[in-house]
Coordinates of C-alpha atoms and ligand atoms in Angstrom, one line a residue:
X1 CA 0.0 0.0 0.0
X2 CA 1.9 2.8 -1.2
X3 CA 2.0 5.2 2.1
X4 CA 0.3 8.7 0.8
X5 CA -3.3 7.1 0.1
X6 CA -3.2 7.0 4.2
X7 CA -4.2 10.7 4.4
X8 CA -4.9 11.8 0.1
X9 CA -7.6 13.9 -0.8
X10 CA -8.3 13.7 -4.7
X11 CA -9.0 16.7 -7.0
X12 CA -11.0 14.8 -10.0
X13 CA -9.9 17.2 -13.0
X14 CA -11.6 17.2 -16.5
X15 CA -8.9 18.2 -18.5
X16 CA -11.5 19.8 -21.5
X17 CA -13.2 21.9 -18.8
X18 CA -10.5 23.1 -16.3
X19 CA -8.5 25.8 -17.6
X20 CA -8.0 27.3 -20.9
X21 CA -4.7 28.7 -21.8
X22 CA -4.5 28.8 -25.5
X23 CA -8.0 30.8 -26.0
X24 CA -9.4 27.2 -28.0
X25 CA -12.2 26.8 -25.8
X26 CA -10.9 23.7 -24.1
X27 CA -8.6 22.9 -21.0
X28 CA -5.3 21.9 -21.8
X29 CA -2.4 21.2 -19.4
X30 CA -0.9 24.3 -19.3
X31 CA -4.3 25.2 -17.8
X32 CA -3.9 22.9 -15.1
X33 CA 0.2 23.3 -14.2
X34 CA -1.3 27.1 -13.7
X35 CA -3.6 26.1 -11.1
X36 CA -1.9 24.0 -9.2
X37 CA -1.6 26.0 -6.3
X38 CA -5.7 26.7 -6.3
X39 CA -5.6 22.6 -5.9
X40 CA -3.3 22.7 -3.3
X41 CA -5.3 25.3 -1.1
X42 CA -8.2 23.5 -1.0
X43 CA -5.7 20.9 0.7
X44 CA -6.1 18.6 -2.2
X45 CA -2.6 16.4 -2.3
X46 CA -3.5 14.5 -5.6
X47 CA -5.1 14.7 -8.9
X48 CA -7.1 12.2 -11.1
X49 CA -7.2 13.0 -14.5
X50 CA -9.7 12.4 -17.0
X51 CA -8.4 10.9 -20.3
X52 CA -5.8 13.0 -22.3
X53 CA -5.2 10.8 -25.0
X54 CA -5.0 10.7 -28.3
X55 CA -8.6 10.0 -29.7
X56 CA -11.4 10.9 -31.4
X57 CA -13.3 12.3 -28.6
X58 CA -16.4 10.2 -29.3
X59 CA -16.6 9.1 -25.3
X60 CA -14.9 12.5 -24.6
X61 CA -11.7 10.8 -24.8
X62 CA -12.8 7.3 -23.5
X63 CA -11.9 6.2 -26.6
X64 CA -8.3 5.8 -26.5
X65 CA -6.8 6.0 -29.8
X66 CA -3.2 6.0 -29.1
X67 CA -2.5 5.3 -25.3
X68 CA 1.4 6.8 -25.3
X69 CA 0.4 10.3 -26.9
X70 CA -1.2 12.9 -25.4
X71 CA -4.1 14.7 -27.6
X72 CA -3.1 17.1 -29.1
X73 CA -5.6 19.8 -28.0
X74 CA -4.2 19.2 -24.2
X75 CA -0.9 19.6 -25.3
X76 CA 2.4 17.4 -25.6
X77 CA 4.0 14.5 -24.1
X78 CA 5.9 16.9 -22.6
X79 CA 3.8 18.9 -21.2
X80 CA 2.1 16.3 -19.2
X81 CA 5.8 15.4 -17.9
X82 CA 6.1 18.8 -17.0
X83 CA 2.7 18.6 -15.2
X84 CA 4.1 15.3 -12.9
X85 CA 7.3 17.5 -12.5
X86 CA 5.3 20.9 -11.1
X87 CA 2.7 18.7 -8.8
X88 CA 5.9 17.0 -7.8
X89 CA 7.0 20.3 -6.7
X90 CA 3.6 20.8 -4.4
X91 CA 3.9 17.8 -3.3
X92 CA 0.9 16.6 -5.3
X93 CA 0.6 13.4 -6.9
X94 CA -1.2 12.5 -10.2
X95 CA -3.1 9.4 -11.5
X96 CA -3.5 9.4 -14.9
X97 CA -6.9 7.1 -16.4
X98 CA -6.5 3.6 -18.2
X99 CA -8.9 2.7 -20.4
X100 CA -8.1 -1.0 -20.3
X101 CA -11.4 -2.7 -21.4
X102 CA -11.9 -0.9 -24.9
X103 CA -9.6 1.0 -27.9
X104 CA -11.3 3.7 -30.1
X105 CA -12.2 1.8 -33.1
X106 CA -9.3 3.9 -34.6
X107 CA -6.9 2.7 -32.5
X108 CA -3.8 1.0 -34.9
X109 CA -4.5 -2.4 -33.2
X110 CA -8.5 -2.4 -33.7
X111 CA -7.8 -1.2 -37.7
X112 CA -4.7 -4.1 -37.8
X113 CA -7.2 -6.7 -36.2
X114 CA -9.9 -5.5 -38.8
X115 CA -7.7 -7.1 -41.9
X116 CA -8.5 -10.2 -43.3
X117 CA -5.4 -11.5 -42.8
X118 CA -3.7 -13.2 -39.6
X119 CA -1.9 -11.0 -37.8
X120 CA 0.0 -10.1 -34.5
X121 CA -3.8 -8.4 -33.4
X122 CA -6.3 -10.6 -34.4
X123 CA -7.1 -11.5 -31.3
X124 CA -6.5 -8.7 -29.7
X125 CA -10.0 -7.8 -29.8
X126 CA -13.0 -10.4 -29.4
X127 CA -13.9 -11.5 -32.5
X128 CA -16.7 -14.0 -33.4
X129 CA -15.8 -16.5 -36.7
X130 CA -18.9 -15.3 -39.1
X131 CA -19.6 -11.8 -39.7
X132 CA -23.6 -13.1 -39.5
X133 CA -23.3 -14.6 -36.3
X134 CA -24.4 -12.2 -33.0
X135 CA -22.6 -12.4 -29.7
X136 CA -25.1 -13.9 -27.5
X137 CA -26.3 -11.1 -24.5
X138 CA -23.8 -9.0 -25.8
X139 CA -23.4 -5.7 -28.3
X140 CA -21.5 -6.1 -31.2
X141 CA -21.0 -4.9 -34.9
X142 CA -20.8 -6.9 -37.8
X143 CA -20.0 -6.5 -41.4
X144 CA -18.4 -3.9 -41.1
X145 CA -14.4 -5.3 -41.1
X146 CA -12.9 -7.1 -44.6
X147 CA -12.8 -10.1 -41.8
X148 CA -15.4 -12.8 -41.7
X149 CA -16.3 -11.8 -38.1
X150 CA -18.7 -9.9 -35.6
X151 CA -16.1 -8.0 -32.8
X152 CA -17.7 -7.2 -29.3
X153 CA -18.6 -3.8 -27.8
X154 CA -17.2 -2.8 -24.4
X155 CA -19.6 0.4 -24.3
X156 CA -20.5 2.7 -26.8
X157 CA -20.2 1.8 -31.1
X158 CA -17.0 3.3 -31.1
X159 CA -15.3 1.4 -28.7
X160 CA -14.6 -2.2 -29.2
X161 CA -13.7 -4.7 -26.7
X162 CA -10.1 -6.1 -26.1
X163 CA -10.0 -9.9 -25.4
X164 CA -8.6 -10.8 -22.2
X165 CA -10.6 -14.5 -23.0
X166 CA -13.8 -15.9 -21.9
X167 CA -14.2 -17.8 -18.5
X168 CA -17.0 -19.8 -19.7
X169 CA -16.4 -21.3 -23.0
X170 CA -19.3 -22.0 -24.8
X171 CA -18.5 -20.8 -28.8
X172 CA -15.4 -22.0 -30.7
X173 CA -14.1 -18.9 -31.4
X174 CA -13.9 -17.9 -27.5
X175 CA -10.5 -17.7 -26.3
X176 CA -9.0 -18.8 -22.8
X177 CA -7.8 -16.4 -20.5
X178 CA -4.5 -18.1 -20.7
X179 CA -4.6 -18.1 -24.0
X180 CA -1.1 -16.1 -25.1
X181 CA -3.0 -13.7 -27.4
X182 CA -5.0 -12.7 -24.1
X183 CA -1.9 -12.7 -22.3
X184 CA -0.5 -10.3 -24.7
X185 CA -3.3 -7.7 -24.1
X186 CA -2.7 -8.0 -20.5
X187 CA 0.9 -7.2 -21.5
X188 CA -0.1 -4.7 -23.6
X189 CA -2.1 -2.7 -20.9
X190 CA 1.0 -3.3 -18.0
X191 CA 3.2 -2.0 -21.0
X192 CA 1.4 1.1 -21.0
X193 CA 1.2 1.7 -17.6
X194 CA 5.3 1.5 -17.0
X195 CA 4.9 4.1 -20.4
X196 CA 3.3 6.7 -18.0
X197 CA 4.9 5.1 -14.6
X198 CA 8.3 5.6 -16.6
X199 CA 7.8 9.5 -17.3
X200 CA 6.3 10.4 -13.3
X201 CA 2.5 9.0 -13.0
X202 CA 1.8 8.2 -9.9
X203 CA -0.9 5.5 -10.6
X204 CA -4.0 5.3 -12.3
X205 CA -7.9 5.5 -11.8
X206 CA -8.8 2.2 -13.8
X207 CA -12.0 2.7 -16.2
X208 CA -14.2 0.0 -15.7
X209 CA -12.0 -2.4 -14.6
X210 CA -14.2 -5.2 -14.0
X211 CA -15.2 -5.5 -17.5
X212 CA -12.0 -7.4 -19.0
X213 CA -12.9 -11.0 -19.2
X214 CA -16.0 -12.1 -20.2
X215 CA -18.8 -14.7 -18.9
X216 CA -16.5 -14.3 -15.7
X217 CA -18.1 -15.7 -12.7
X218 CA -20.4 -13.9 -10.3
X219 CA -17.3 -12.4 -8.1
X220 CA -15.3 -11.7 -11.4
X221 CA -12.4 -13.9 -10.6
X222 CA -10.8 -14.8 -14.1
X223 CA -11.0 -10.5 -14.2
X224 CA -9.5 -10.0 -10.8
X225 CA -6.6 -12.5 -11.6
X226 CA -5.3 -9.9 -14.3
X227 CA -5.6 -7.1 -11.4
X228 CA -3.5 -9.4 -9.4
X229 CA -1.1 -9.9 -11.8
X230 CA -0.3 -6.1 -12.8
X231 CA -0.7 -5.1 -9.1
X232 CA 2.1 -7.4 -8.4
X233 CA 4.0 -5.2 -11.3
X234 CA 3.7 -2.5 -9.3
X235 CA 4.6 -3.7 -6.1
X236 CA 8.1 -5.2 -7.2
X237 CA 8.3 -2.1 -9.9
X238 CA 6.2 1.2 -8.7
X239 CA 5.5 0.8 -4.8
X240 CA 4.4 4.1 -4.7
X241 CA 1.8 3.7 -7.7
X242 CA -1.6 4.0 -7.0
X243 CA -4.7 1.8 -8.5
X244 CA -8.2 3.0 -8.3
X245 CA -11.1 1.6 -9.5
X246 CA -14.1 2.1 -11.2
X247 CA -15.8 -1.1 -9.8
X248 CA -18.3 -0.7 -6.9
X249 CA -17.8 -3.4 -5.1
X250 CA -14.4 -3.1 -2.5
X251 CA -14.6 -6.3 -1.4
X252 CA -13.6 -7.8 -4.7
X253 CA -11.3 -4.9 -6.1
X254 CA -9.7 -5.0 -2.9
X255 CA -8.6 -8.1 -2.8
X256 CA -7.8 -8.6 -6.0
X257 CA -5.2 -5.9 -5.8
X258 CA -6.7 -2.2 -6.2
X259 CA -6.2 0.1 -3.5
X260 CA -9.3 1.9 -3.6
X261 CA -12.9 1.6 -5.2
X262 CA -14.9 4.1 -6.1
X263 CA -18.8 4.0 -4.2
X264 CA -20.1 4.6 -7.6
X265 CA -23.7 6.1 -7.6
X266 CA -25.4 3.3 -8.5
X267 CA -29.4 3.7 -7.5
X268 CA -30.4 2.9 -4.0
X269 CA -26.9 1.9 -2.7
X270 CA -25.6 3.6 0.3
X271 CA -23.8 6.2 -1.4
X272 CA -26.8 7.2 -3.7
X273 CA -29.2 7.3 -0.6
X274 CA -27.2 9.9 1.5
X275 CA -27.2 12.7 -1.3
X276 CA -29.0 11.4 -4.9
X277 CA -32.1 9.8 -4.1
X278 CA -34.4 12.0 -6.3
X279 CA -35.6 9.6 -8.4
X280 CA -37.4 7.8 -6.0
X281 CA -41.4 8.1 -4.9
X282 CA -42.6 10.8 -3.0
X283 CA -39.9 12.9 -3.4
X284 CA -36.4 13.0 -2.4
X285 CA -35.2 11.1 0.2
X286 CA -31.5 11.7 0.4
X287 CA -30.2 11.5 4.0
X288 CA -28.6 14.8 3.8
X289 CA -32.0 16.7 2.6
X290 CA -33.4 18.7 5.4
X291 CA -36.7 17.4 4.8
X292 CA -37.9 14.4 3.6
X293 CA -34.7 12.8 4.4
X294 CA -34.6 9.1 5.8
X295 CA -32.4 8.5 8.6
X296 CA -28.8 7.0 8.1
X297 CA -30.4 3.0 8.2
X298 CA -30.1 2.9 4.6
X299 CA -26.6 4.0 3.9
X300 CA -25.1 2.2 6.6
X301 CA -27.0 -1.2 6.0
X302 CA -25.0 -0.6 2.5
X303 CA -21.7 0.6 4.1
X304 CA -21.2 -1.6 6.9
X305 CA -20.8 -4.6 5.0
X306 CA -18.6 -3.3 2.0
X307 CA -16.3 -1.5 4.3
X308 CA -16.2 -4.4 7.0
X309 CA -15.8 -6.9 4.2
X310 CA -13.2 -4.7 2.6
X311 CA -11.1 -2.8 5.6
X312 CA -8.4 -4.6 5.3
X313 CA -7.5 -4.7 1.7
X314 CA -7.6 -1.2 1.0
X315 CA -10.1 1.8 0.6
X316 CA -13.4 3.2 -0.3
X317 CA -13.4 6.7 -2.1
X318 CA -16.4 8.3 -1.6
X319 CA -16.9 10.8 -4.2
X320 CA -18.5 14.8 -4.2
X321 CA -19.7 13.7 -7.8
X322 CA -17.5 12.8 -11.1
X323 CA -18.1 13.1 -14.5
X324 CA -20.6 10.6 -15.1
X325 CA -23.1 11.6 -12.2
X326 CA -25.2 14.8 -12.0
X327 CA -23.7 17.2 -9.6
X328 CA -25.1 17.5 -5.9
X329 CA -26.6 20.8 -6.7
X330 CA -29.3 19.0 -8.5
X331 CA -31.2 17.7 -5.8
X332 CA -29.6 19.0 -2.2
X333 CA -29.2 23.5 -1.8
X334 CA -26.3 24.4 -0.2
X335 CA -26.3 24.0 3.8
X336 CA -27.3 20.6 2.6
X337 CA -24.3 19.8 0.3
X338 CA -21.7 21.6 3.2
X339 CA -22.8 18.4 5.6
X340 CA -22.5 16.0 2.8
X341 CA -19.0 17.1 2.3
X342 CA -18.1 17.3 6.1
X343 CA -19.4 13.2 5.9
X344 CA -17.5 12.8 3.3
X345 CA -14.5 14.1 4.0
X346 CA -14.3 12.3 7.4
X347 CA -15.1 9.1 6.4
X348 CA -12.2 5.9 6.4
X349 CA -10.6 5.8 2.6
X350 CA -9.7 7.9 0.2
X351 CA -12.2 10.7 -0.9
X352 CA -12.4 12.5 -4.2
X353 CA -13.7 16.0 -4.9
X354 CA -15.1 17.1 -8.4
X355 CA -13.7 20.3 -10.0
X356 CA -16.3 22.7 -8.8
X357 CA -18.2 20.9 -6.7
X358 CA -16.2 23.0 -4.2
X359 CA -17.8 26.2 -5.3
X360 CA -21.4 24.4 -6.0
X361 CA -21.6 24.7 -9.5
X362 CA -24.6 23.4 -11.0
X363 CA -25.6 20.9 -13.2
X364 CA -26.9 22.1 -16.4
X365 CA -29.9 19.8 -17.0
X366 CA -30.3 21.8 -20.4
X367 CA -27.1 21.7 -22.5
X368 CA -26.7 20.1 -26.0
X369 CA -24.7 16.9 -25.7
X370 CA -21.0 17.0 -26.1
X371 CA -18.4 14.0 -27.1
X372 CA -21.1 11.3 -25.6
X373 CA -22.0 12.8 -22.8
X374 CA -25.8 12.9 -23.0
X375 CA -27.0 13.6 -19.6
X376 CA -23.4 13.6 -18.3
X377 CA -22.7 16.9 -20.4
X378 CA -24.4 18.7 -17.8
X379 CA -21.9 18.1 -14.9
X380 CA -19.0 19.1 -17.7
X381 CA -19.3 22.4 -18.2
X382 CA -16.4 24.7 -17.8
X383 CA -15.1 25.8 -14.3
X384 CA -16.5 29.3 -13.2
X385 CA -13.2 31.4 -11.6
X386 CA -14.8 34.7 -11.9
X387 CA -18.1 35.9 -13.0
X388 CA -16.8 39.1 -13.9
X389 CA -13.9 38.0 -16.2
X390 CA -14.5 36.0 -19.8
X391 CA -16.2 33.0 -19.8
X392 CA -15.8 33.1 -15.9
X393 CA -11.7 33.0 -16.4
X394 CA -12.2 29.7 -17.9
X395 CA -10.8 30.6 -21.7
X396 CA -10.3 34.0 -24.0
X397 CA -12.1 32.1 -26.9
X398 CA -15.2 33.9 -28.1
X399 CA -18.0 31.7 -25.7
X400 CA -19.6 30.6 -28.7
X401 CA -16.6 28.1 -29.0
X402 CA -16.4 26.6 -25.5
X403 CA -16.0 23.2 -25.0
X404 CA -19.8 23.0 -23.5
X405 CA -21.6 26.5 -22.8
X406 CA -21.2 27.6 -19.1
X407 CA -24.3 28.5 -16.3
X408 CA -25.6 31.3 -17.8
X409 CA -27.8 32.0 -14.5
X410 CA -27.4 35.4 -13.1
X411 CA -26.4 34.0 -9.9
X412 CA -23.9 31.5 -11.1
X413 CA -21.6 30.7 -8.9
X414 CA -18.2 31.7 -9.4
X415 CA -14.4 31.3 -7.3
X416 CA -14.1 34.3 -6.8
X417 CA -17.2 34.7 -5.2
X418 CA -16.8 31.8 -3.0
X419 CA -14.1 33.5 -1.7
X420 CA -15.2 36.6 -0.2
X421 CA -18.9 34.6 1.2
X422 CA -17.4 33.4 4.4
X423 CA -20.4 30.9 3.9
X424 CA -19.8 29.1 1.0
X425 CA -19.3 26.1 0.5
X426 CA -15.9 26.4 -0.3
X427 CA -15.0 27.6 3.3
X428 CA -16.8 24.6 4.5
X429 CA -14.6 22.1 2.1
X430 CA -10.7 24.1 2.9
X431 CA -11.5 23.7 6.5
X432 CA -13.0 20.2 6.7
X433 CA -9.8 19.0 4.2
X434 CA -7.6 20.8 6.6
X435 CA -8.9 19.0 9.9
X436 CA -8.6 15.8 8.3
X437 CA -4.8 16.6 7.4
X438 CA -4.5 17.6 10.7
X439 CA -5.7 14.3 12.4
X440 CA -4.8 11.1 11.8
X441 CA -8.0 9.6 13.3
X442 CA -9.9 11.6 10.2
X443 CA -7.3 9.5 7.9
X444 CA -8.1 6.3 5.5
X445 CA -7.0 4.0 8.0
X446 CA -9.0 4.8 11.5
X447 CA -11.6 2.8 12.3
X448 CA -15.3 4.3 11.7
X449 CA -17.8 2.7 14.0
X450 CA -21.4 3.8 14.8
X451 CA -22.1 5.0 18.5
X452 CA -25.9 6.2 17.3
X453 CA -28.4 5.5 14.9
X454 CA -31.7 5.2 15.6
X455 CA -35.0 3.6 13.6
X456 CA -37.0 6.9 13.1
X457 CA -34.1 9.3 14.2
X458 CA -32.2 11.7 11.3
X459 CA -28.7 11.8 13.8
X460 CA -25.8 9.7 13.1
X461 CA -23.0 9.8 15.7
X462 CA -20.1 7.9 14.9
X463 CA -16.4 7.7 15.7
X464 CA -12.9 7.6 14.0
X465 CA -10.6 6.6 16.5
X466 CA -10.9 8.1 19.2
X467 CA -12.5 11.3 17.7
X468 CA -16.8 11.7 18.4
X469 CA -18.8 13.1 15.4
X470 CA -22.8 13.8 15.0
X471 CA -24.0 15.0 11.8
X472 CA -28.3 15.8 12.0
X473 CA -28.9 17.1 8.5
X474 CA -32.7 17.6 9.8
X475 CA -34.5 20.9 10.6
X476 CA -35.1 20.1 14.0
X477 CA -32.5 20.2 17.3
X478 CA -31.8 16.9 18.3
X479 CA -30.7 15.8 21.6
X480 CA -29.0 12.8 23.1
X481 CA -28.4 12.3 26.7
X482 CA -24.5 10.8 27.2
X483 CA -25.5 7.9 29.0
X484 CA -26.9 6.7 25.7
X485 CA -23.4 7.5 23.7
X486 CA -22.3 4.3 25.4
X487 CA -19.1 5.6 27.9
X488 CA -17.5 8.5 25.7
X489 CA -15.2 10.7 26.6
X490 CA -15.1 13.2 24.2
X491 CA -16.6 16.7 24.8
X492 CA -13.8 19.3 23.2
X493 CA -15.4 20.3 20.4
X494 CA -12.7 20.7 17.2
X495 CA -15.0 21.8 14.8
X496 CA -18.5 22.8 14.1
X497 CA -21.1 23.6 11.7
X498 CA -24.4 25.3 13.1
X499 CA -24.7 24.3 17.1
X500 CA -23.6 21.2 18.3
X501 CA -21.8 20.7 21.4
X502 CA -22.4 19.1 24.9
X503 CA -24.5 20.5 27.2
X504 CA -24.8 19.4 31.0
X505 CA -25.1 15.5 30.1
X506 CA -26.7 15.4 26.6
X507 CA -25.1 16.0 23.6
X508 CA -27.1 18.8 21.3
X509 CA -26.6 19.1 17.7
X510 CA -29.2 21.8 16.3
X511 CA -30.7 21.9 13.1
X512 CA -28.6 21.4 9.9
X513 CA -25.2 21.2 12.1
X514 CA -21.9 19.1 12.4
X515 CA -19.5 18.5 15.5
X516 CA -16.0 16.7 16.1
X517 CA -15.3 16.1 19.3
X518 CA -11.8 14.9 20.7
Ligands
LIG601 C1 -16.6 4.8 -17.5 C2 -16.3 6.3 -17.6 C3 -17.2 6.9 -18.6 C4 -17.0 6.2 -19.9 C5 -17.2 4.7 -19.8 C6 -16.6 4.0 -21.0 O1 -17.8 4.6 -16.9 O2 -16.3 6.9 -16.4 O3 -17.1 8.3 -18.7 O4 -18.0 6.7 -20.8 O5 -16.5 4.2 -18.7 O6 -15.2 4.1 -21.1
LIG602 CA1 -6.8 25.1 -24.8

């Protein structure tokens, strides 16, 4: 376990919507070297970035079309060196993305498998043996190749998928996953990774990693043998790499070798129940909505197990949001979203925030669709520095050429405003990043255990260590008399939001409010 994920904090950037520098209407990394002191002052130690590769931009770049060059439009090679080299500096670290479960369908080993002709890449991909025959539950194109053959889809059209072999052979022209042309994709992906590891990466966020083999078995072994394999890379090669995953289910990733999972927002899980729970009946039941809210039994009858099943293997992230998920600011207002991100932030692993999600900027329900986004596009959209600059600050292009419009609200939310509102959410997110710097029992590794949570009740309290916190994101003062906190001996508070402190022998925690208690 390399020994900075103990106490990281993650700045999730999107490289087309973070900073402008060449006046094109998209980020680049010039953009983000400049800001890499704003990252640092939030008391973010590490970036994840979105794809930069080469590609046609279909899935916004999730199409890798050449994984050892950056796009063009970012920058160089280069520049992304020099990048690793400045956040060095700052003592930040960077992941970089891997794609390993799909190419671009422009990618040179998709067009050399294509050819009718044997080759080193035939099997690179997953090929059926007729171009009229489907692939049985999955998506797949046909007639479309000079090669008699149907070739499988990992996600969208443009993105075929690259053949790590089938667990459960049922069609002759399925390959075994020890079959050396699977083998050689494996090799293919670990020889991309040293590229990167090579030239200063510190690791990689790994895009949906539990989609490599195929008919796997319910816990994805055959899939999590290949993680086990290139994590052991790392450990004799890279010690200090990182490996997050896009998978959702820690007790698998975990043991097969990541170091963190993400707790993806997949409906009615524990994560999607304490801030995204819209879509339900009845309105919105999010734990953190004021009212309306359930209390925390549904959120930790999801946690508990995936974090006791998964403690000690690794982490959990919890997330603000990424680029897949509508932002917070679609469903909770913002005293709402500043206790969300206090829970966050003080939970065990490793959490990630969103570029501007610290600033609460909004998800755009109604922008045009950019680079396969669909609804995604609308948690995209460029950062907002300063309302009264260009294009908030983002770029000097004419706005007309921006990557994806911006909030064109009259109180959009800007950086600069942020700033000088001594309530904004920003304030909240610097100082809760800061405490958990500051102690270790806020950290990835301390323990988190729940001292009170009650059927009917909105108040959590739980510890980390030895620290106490309560978080009521309900309207109403709650109050809890000590002798039902179960002997603890905390009662200095370290931080606050609204009222919540101990009074006489109960414990108050007003409406809408936060404590930590040492
Ligand atoms: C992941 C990415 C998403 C992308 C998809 C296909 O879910 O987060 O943005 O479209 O994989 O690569
Ligand atoms: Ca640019």
């Amino acid at each position: 376990m390399p020994a900075w994920l103990k106490d990281a904090v993650f700045y999730e950037i999107y490289p087309q919507s973070f900073n402008d520098t060449n006046a094109d209407g998209i980020g680049d990394i010039e953009g983000i070297i400049e800001k890499l002191d704003y990252v640092k002052g939030l008391g973010c130690n590490a970036i994840w970035l979105n794809p930069l590769f080469d590609s046609p931009f279909k899935d916004a770049g999730y199409d890798v079309r050449d994984y050892k060059k950056v796009a063009e439009r970012y920058g160089t090679n280069e520049d992304l060196v020099r990048l690793f080299d400045e956040a060095h500096k700052k003592g930040i670290k960077i992941l970089l993305d891997l794609v390993p479960g799909h190419t671009s369908e422009e990618h040179e080993w998709f067009k050399k498998s294509c050819e009718a002709d044997r080759n080193e890449y035939s099997d690179r991909y997953i090929w059926t043996d007729g171009a009229f025959c489907g692939i049985a539950g999955h998506p797949y194109i046909g007639g479309e190749a000079e090669r008699d053959g149907c070739y499988m889809l990992n996600f969208f059209k443009c993105q075929p998928a690259l053949n790590y072999g089938v667990l459960n052979i049922t069609e002759k022209w399925q390959l075994p996953t020890d079959h050396p042309s699977c083998i050689a994709t494996r090799e293919a992906i670990k020889d991309v990774m040293r590229f990167w590891l090579d030239k200063g990466c510190d690791g990689f966020r790994v895009d949906m990693a539990d989609s490599l083999v195929k008919e796997d078995d319910e816990v994805k072994s055959a899939t999590g043998a290949i993680w086990t394999n290139i994590r052991a890379m790392l450990d004799a090669d890279y010690p200090e790499a990182a490996l997050v995953s896009e998978w959702c289910n820690p007790k698998c990733a975990l043991k097969y070798g990541f170091h963190a999972d993400f707790y993806l927002d997949h409906h009615g899980n524990g994560y999607n129940v304490l801030v995204r729970d819209c879509e339900t009946e009845g309105g919105d039941h999010s734990y953190f909505k004021k009212d309306g809210g359930d209390g925390p039994q549904r959120f930790l009858a999801d946690y508990l197990p995936r974090y006791e099943g998964s403690k000690d293997y690794g982490y959990i992230s919890f997330i603000t949001c990424n680029h897949d998920t509508p932002r917070v600011t679609k469903a909770l207002d913002i005293s709402e979203i500043k206790l969300a991100y206090a829970f966050f932030f003080t939970m065990p692993g490793v959490p990630f925030l969103y570029y501007g999600d610290e600033i609460g900027m909004r998800y755009l329900a109604d922008v045009r669709t950019k680079e396969g986004g669909f609804h995604r596009t609308g948690s995209r959209s460029p950062m907002q520095w300063d309302a009264s600059a260009k294009n908030f600050g983002f770029s000097e292009a004419s706005s007309e050429k921006l990557y994806i419009p911006q909030d064109s609200s009259a109180d959009a939310p800007s950086l600069a405003e942020a700033e000088s509102d001594p309530d904004s959410i920003l304030h909240t997110v610097r100082s809760i990043i800061a405490l958990r710097h500051e102690y270790e029992d806020l950290q990835a590794d301390a323990p988190f255990e729940v001292v009170y949570a009650k059927e009917g009740e909105r108040i959590l309290v739980y510890k980390r260590g030895n620290l106490l916190l309560a978080v009521n994101p309900s309207g109403e003062a709650v109050k809890i008399p000590v002798s039902e906190l179960d002997s603890i001996s905390c009662s200095n508070l370290i931080y606050g939001i609204g009222k919540a402190d101990f009074l006489e022998d109960e414990l108050v925690i007003g409406a809408q409010s936060f404590g930590v208690w040492e």
